[in-house]
Coordinates of C-alpha atoms in Angstrom, one line a residue:
Chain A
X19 CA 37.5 9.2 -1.3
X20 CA 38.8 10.1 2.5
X21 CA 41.2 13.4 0.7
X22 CA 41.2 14.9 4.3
X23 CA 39.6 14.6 7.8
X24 CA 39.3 18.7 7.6
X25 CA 36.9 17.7 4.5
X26 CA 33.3 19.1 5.5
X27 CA 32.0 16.1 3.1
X28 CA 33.7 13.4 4.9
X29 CA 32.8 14.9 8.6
X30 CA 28.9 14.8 7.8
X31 CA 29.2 11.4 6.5
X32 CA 31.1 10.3 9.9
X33 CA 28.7 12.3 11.6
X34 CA 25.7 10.2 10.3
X35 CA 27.7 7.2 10.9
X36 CA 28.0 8.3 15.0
X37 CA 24.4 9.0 15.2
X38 CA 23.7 5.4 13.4
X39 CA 25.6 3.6 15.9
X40 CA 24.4 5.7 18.6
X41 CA 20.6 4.2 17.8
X42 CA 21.7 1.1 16.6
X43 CA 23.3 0.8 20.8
X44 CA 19.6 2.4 21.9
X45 CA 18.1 -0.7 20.4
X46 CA 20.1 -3.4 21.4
X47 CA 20.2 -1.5 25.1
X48 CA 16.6 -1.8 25.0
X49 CA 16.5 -5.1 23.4
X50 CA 18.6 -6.3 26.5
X51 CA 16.2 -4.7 29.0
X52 CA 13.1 -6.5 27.7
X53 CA 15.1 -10.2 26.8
X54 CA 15.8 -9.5 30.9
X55 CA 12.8 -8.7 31.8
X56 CA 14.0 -4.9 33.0
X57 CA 10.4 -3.5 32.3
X58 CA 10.7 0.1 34.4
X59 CA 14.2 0.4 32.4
X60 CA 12.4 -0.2 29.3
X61 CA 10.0 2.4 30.0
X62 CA 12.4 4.6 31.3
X63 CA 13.8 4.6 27.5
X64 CA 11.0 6.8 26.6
X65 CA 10.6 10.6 26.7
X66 CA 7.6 11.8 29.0
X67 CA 5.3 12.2 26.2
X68 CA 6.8 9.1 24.9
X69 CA 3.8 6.9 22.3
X70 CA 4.5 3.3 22.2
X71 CA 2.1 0.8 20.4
X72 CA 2.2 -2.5 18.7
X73 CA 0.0 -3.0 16.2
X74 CA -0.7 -5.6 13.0
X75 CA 1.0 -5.0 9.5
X76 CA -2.7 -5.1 8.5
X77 CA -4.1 -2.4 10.7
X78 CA -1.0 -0.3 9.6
X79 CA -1.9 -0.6 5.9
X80 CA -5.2 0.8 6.4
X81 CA -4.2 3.4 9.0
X82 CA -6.3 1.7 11.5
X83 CA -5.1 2.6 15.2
X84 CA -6.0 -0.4 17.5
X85 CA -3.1 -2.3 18.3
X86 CA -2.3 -4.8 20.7
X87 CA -0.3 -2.9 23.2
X88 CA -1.0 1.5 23.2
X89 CA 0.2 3.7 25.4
X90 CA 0.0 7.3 25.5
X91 CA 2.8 8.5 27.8
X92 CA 5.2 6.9 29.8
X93 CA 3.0 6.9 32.6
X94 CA 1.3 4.4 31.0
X95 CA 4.3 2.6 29.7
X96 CA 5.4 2.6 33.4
X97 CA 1.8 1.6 34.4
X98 CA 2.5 -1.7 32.2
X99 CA 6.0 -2.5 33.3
X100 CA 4.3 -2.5 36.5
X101 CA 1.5 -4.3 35.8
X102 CA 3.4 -7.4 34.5
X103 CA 4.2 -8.0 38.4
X104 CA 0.9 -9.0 39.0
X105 CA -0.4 -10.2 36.0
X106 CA -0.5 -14.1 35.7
X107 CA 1.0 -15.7 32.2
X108 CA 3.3 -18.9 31.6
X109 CA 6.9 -18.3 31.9
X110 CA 9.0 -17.4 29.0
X111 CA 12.3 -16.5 27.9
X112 CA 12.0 -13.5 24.9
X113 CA 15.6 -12.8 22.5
X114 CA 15.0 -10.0 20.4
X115 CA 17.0 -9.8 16.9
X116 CA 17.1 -6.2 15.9
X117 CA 18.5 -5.8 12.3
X118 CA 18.3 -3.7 9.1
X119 CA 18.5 -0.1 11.3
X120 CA 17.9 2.9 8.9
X121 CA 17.9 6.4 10.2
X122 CA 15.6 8.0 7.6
X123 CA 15.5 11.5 8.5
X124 CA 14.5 14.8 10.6
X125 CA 11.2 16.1 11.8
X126 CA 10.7 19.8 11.7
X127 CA 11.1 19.7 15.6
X128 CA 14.7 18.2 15.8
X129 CA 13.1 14.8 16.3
X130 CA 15.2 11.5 14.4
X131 CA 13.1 9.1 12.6
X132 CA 14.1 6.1 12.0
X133 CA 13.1 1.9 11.4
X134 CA 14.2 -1.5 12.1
X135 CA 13.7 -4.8 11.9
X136 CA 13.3 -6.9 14.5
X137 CA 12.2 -10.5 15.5
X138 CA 11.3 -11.6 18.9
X139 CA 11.8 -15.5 20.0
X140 CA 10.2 -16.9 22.4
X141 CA 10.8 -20.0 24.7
X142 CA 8.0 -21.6 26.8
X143 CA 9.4 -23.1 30.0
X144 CA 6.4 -26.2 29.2
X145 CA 7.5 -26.2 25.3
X146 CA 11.3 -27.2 24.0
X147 CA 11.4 -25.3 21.5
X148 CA 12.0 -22.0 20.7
X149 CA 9.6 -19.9 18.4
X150 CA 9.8 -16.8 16.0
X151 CA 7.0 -14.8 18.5
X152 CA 6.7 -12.1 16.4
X153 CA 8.2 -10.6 13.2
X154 CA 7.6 -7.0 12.3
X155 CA 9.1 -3.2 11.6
X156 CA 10.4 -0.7 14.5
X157 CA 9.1 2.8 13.1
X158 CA 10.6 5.3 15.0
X159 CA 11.2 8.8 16.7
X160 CA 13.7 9.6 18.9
X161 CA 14.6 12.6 20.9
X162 CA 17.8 13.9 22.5
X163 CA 16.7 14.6 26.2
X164 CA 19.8 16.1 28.0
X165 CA 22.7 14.0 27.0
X166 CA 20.9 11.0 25.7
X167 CA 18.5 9.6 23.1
X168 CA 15.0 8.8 24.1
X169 CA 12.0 7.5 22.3
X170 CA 9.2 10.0 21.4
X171 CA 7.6 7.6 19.4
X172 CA 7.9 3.6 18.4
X173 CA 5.2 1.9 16.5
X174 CA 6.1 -1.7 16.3
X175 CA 4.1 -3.4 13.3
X176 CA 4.2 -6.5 13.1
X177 CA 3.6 -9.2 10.0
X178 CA 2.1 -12.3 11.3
X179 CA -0.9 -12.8 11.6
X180 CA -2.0 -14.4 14.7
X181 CA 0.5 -13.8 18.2
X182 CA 1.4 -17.4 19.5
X183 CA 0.0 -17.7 22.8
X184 CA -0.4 -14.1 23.9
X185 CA 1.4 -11.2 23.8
X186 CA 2.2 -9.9 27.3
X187 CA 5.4 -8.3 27.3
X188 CA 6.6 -5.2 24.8
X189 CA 8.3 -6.3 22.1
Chain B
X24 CA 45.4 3.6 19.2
X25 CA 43.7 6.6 17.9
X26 CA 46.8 8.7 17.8
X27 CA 46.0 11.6 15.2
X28 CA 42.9 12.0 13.4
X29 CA 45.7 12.9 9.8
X30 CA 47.2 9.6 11.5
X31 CA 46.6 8.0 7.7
X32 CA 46.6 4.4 9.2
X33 CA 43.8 5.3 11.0
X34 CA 42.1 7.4 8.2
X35 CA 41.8 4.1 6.0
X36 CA 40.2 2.4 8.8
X37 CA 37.5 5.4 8.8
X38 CA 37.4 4.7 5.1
X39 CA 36.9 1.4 5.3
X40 CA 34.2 2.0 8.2
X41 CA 32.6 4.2 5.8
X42 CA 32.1 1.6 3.2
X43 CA 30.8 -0.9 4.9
X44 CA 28.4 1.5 6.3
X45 CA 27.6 2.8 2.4
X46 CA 26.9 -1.0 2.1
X47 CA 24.7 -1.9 5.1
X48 CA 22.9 1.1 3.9
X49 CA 22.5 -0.2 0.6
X50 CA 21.4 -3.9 1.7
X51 CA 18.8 -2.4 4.0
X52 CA 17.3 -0.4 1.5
X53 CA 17.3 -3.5 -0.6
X54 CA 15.4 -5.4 1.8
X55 CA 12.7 -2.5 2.8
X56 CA 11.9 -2.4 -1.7
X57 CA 11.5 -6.5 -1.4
X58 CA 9.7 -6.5 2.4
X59 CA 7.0 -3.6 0.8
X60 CA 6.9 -5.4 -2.6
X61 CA 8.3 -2.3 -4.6
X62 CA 10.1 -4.4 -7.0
X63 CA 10.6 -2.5 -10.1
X64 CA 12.9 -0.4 -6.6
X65 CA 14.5 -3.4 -6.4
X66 CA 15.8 -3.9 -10.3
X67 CA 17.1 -0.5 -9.9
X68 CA 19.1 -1.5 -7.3
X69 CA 21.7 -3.4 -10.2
X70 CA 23.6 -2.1 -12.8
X71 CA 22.6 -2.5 -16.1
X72 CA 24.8 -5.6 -16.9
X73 CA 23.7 -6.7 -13.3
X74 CA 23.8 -10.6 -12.4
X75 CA 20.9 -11.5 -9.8
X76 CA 20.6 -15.5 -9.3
X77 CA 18.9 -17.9 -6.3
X78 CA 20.5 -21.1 -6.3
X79 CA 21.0 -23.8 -3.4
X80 CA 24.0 -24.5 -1.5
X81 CA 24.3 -28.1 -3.1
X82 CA 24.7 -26.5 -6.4
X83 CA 27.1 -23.9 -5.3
X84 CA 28.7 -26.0 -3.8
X85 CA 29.4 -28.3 -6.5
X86 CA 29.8 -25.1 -8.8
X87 CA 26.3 -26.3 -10.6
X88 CA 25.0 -23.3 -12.0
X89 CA 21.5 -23.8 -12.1
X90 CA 18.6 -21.6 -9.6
X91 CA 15.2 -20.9 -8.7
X92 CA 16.0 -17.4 -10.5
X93 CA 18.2 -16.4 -13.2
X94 CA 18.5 -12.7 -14.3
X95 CA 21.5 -11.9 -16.6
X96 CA 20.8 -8.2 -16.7
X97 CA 18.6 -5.3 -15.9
X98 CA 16.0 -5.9 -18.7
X99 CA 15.8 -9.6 -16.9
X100 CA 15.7 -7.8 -13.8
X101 CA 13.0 -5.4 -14.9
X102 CA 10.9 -8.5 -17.2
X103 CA 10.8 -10.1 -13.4
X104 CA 9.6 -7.3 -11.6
X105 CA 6.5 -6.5 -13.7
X106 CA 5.5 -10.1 -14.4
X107 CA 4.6 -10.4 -11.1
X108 CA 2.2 -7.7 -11.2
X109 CA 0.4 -10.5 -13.6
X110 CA 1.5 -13.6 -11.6
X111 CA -1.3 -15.8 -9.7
X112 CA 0.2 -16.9 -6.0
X113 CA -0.8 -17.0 -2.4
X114 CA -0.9 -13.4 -0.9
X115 CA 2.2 -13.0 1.9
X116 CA 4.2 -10.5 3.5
X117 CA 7.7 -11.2 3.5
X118 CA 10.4 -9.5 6.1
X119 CA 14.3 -9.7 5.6
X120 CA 16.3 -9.7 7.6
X121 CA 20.5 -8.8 6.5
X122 CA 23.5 -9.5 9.0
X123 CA 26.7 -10.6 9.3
X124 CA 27.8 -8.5 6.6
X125 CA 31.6 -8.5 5.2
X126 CA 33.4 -6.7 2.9
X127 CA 35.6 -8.9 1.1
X128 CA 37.9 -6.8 -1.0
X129 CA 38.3 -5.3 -4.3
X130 CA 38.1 -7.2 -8.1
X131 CA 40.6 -5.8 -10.2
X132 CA 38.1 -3.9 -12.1
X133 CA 37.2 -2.3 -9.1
X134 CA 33.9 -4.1 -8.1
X135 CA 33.4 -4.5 -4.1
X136 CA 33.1 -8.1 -3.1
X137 CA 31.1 -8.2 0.1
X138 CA 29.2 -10.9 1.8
X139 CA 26.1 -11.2 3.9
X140 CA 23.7 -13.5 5.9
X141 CA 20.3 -13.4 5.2
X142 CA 16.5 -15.1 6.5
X143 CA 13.3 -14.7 4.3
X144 CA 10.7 -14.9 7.1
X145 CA 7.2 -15.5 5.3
X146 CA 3.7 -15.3 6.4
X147 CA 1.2 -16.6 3.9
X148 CA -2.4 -15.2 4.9
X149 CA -4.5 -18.1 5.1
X150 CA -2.0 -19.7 7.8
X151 CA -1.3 -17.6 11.7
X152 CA 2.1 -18.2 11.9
X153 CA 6.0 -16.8 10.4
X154 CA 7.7 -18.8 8.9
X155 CA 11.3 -19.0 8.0
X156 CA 11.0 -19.0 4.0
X157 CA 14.8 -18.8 3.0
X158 CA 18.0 -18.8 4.7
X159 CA 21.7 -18.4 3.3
X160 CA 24.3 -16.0 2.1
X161 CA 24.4 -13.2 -0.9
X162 CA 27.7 -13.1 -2.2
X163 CA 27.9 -10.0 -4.1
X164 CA 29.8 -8.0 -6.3
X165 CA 29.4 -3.8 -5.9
X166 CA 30.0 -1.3 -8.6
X167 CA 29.9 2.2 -7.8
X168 CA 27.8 4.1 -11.0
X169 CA 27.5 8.0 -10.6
X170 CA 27.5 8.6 -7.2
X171 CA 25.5 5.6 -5.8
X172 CA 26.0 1.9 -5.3
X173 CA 24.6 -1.0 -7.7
X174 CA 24.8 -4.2 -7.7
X175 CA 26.7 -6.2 -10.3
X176 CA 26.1 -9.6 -9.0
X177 CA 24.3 -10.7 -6.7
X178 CA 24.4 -14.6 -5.9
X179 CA 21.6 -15.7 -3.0
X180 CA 22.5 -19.2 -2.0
X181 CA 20.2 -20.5 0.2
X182 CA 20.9 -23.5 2.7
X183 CA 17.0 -24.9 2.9
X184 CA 16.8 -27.8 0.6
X185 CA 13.1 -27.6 -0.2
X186 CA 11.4 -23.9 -0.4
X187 CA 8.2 -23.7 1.4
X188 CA 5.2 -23.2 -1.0
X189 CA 7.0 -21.6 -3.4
X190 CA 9.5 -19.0 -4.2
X191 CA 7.4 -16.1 -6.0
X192 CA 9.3 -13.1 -5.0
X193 CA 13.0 -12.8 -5.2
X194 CA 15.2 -12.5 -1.8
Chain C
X17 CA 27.6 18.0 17.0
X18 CA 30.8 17.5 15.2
X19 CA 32.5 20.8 15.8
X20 CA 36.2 19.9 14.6
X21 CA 37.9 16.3 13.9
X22 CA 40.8 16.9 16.2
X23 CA 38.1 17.6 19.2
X24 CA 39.1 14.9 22.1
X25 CA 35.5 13.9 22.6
X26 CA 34.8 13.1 19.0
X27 CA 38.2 11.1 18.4
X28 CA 36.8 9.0 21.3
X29 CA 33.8 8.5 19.9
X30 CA 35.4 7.0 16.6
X31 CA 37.7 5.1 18.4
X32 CA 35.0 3.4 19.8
X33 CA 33.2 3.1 16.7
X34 CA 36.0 1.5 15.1
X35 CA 36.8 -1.2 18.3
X36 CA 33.0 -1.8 18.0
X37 CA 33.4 -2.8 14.1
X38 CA 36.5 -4.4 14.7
X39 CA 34.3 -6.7 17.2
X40 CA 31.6 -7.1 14.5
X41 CA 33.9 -8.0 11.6
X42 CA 35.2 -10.8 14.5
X43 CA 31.9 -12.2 15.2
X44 CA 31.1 -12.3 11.7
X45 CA 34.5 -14.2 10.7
X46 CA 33.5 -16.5 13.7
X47 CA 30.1 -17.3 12.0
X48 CA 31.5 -18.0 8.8
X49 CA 34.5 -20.3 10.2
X50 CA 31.7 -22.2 12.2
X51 CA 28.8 -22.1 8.8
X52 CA 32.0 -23.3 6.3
X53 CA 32.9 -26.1 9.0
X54 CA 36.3 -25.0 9.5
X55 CA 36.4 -25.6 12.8
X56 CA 40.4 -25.7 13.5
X57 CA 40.6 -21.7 12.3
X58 CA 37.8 -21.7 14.5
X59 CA 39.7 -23.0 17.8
X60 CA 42.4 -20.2 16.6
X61 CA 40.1 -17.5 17.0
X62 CA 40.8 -18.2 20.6
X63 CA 44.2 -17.4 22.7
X64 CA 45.9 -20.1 24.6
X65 CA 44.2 -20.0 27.3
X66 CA 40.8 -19.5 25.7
X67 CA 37.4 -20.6 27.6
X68 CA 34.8 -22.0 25.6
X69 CA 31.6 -22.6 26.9
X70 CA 28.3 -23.4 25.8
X71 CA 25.3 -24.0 28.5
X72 CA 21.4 -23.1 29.2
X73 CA 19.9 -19.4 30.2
X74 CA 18.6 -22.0 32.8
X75 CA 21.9 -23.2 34.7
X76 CA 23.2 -19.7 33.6
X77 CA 21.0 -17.7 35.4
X78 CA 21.7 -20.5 38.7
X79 CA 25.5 -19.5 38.3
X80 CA 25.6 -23.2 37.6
X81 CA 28.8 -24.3 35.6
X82 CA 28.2 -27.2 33.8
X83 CA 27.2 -26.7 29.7
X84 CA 26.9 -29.0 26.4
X85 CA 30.5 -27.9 25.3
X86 CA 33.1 -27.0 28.0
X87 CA 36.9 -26.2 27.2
X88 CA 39.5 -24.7 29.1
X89 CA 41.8 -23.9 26.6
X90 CA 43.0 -23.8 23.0
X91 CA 44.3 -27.5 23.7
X92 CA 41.0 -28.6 24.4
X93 CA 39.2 -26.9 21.6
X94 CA 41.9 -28.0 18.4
X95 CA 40.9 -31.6 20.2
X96 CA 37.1 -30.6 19.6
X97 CA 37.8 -29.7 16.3
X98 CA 39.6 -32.2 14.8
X99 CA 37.4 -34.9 17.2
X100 CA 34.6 -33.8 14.6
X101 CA 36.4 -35.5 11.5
X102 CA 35.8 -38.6 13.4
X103 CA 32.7 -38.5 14.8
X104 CA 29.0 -39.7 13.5
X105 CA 26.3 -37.6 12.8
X106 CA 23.5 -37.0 10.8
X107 CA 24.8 -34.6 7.9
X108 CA 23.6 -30.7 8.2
X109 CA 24.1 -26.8 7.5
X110 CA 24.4 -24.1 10.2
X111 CA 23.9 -20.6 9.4
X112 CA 24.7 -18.4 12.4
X113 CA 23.0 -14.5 12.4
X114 CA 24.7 -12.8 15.2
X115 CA 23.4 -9.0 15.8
X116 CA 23.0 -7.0 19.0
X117 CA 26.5 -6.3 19.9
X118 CA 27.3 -4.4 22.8
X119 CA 30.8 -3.3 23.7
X120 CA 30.4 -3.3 27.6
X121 CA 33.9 -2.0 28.8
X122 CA 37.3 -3.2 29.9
X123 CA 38.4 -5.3 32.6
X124 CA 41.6 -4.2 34.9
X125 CA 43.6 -6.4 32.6
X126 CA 42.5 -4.9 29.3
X127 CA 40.5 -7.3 28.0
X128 CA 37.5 -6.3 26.2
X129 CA 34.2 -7.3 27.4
X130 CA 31.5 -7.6 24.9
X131 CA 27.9 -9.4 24.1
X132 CA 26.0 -10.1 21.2
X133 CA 22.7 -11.8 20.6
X134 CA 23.2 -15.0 18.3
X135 CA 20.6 -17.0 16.3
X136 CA 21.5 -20.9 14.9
X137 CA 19.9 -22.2 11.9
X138 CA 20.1 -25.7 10.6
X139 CA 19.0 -27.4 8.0
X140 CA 19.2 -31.3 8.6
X141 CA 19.8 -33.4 5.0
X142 CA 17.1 -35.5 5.7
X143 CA 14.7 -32.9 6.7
X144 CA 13.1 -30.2 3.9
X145 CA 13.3 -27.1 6.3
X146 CA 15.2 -24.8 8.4
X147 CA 14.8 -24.7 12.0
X148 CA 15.5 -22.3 14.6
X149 CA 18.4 -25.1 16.4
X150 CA 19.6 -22.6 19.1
X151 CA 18.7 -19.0 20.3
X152 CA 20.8 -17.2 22.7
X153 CA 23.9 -14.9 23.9
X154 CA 27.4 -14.7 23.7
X155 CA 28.8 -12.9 26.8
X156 CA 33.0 -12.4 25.9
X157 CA 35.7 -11.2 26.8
X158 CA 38.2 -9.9 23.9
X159 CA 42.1 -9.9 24.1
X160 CA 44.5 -8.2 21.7
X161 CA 47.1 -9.9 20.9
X162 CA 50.2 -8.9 18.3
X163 CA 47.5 -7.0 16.0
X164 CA 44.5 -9.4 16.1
X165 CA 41.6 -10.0 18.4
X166 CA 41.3 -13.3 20.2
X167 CA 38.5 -14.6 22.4
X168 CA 39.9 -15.1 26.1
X169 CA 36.2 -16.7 26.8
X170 CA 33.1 -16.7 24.8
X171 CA 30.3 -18.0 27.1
X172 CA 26.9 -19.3 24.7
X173 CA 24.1 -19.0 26.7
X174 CA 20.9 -20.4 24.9
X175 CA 17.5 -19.9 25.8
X176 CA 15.9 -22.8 24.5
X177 CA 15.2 -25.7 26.9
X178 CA 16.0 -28.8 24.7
X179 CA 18.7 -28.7 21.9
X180 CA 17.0 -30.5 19.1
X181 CA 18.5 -33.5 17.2
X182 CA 21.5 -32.6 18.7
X183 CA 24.6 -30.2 19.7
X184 CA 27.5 -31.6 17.4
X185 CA 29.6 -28.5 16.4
X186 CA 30.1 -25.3 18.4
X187 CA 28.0 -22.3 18.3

């Protein structure tokens, strides 16, 4: 299968595997920023133009915008990670799972699109237990921006039906 | 360690890195046809003599051979995933999520033996919250046909001993 | 991207690739030792003087030492182990997902420091349904030795704030 590591087959199929791994670290780097609260590093993740929304598996299906969470740019996504300084909500911890990474493509402008799963549970300092938060799909763009990957674009969509409590942090 | 990339040592561990990518490739794909209900995707997924069955770990355990599904072959496969078109059930979204994945070895017919960790997370649409619907292990038996993966057998045993609601949809 | 296969950079990025898998296919091994109750080739995934910890994101986060499980040493965790064939408690499955890995670096005596995220699911015999039983992250520090990988410390950190039922067998 491997005849030779001269063989232009094999180096495109280790090339896709680099790139995999290289988004498959993305996510769990940004994973970790968000499970510790690292907001400004979690907008920092994103390109300039950068489109970040969370919206219901419903609203998805029938190409229906609103979402929970929408931001335009990163100023806005920075606006947010802000914003959470002041904003009053009960104290949580978040763990994201991030599984079942695909890399599904190219855009015609160089951008990488790509999908995961994730899950997000969440512990409520007043409640024992903890709780799956949210469930949904990661569709993606990324961008290479200098020597690293960036997101141009995530949509998070998510399955259930009703957010426990209240979504106040990025998922 | 990485002495030579002709270093053949180190060549079969890139083989072997490529497989279990090829693999993790495969499962994910599996779980996006299941997670956007394409099922007659799904019973493409196995060969043509393929083995698909959804038992509990008490009967697998005791090498019991009964489960909640039972497909001998493709047609079996195929007979399942249009009955459903037909079938009356609650409405859902269901979202997989595959991990832990390892590649066993090789059967002496040349079949892949591989295991995975899986959870069914389930939310019914009369009722807010996810739900974990199924969780266990596939242990599964690859056969490469043409130039793409099948699968020969696939064995889901799940460690939940009653199945919320009920299982429509296969996992 | 991937000009030639005998480029520096690029061997160095497969070399990681293949320590990151190598870390993977341990963690995975580890899951499956701890969800087939083998605990003693558990314990030997650990070198001599392997730490073993399991405490709260809580007393974690305090640089507060004290945890649910606590072993100093391979000694101590063959004693936990075969405590376990002794001891009385309600009868259950564990299914561990573990995902998120990051390989973080190397210390200045070569161990490998790594983390993953790590979800626990049990099913108690007495009870129908799965339950989310712990949620959290391993933070460890990998040592080669002959041609395996040990753990020189695992730390669990869990986020939830009360361990339901309760903490019997290592995470």
């Amino acid at each position: 299968m491997l005849d030779s590591p001269n063989n232009p087959v094999n180096n495109r199929r280790i090339e896709a595997l680099l790139l995999h791994r290289e988004i498959e670290e993305f996510n769990n780097a940004y994973a970790a920023a968000l499970d510790e609260n690292r907001l400004v590093d979690w907008a920092e993740m994103f390109t300039d133009d950068g489109f970040y929304v969370v919206l219901s598996r419903e609203n998805a299906d029938r190409n229906m915008p609103v979402g929970l969470i929408y931001c335009e740019n990163k100023g806005m996504l920075l606006d947010r990670a802000n914003a959470m300084k002041t904003e009053m909500f009960a104290p949580r911890y978040l763990r994201h799972i991030v599984g079942n990474l695909q890399v599904l493509g190219e855009e015609p402008n160089g951008d990488i699109r790509a999908r995961a799963n994730y899950v997000v549970i969440q512990v409520l300092f007043d409640r024992p237990d903890a709780k799956m938060h949210q469930v949904g799909v990661y569709y993606d763009k990324f961008r290479r921006v200098g020597d690293q990957l960036k997101l141009a674009e995530r949509r998070c969509v998510y399955d259930n039906l009703l957010v426990d409590n209240a979504l106040c942090l990025p998922v």
